[in-house]
Tab-separated table of C-alpha atoms in Angstrom:
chain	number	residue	atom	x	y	z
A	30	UNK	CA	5.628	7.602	16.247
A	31	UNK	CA	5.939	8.857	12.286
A	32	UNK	CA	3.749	7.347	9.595
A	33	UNK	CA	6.562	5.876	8.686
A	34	UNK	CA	7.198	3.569	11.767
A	35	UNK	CA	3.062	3.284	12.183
A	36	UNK	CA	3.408	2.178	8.806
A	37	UNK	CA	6.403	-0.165	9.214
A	38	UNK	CA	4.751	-1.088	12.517
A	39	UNK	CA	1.282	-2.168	10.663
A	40	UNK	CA	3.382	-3.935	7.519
A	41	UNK	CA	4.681	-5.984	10.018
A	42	UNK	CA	1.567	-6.978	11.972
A	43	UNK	CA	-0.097	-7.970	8.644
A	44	UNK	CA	3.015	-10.418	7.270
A	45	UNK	CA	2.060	-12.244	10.444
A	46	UNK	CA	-1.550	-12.422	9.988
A	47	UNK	CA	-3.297	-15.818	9.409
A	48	UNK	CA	-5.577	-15.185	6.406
A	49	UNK	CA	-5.645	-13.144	3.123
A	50	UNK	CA	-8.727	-11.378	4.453
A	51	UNK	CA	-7.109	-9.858	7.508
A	52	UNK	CA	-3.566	-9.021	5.542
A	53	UNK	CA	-6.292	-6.854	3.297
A	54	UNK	CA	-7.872	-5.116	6.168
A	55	UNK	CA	-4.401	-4.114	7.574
A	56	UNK	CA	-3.561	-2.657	4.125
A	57	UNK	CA	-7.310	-0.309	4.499
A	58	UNK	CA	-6.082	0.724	7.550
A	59	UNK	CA	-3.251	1.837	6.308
A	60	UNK	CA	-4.524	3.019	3.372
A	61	UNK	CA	-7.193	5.116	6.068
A	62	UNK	CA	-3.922	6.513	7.538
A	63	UNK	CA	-2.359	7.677	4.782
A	64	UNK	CA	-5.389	9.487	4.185
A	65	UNK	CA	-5.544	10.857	7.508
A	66	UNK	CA	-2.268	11.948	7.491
A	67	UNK	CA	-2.467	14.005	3.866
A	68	UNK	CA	-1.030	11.460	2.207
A	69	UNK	CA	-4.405	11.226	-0.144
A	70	UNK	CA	-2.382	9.733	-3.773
A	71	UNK	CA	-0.846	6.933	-1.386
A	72	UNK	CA	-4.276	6.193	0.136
A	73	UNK	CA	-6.072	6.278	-3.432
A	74	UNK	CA	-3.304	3.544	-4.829
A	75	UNK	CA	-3.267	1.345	-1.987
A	76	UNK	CA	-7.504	1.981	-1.759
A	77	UNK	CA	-7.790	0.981	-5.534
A	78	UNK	CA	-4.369	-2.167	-5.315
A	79	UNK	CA	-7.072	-3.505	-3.188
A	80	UNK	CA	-10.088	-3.393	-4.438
A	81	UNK	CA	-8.195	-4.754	-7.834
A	82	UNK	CA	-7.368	-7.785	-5.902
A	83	UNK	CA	-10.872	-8.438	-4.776
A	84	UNK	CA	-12.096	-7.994	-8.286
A	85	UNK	CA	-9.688	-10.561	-9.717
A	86	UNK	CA	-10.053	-13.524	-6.965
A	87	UNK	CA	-12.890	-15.068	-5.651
A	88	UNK	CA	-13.900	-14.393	-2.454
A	89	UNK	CA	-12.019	-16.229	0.288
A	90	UNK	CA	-9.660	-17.706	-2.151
A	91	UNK	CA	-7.406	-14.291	-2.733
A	92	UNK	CA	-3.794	-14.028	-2.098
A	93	UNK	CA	-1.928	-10.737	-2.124
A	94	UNK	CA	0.116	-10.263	-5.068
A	95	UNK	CA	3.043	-8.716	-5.855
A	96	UNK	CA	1.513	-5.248	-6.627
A	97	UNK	CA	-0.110	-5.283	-3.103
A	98	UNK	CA	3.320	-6.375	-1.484
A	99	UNK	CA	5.677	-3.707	-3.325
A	100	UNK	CA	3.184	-0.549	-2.487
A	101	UNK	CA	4.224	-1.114	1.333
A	102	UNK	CA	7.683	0.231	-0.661
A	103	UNK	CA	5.904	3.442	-1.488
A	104	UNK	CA	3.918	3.751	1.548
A	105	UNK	CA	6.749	3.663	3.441
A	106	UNK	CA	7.749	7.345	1.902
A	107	UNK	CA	7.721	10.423	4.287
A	108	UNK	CA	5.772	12.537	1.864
A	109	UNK	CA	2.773	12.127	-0.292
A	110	UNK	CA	2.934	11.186	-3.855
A	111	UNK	CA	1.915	12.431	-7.194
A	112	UNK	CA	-1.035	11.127	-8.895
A	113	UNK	CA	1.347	9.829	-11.104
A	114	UNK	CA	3.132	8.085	-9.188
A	115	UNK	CA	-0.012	6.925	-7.260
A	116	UNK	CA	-0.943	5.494	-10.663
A	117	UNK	CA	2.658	3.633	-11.464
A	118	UNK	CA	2.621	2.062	-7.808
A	119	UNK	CA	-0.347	0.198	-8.540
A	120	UNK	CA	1.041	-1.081	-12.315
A	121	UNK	CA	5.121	-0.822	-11.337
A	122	UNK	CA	5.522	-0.379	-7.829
A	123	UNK	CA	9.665	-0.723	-7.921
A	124	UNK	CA	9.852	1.374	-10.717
A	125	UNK	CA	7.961	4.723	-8.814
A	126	UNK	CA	9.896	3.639	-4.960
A	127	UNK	CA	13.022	3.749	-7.480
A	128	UNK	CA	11.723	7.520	-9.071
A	129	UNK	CA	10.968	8.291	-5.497
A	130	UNK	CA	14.090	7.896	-4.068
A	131	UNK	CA	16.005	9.720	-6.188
A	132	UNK	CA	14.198	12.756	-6.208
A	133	UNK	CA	14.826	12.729	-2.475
């Protein structure tokens, strides 16, 4: 299995998960594989898309947000990313899985 079906594998798991809290412990794990598997920019956005969503909603009372939702976009990706683009899929997610795409 590629990171890309372990990650497609996981993003599906977690859309079927019964709380907010265990949708953002999938995305750490995959954020921890990413990591493991070089992909350190990807890891970084997705490590700080989540702690930016525990900082802005209580705890318990959190929902995923679009930002969180459009990274599995990016993470889905073969290769690592720039820190660039690390930084625009946290702030416009479509936009860098657009800039992505074409430069492959």
């Amino acid at each position: 299995m590629d990171l890309v079906d372990a990650l497609a594998a996981m993003a599906e798991r977690a859309s079927r998960l019964p709380t907010p809290l265990q949708r953002l412990h999938s995305w750490l794990r995959q954020g921890e594989l990413a990591r493991k598997r070089g992909k350190h920019n990807l890891a970084a956005a997705i490590g700080r898309g989540v702690m930016k969503q525990l900082e802005t909603h209580s705890a318990g009372q959190f929902l995923l947000n679009e930002r969180l939702q459009a990274l599995e976009l990016v993470a889905q990706t073969p290769q690592d990313i720039s820190p660039e683009l690390a930084e625009l899929s946290l702030y416009q997610p479509q936009v860098a899985y657009r800039l992505i795409n074409q430069s492959n």
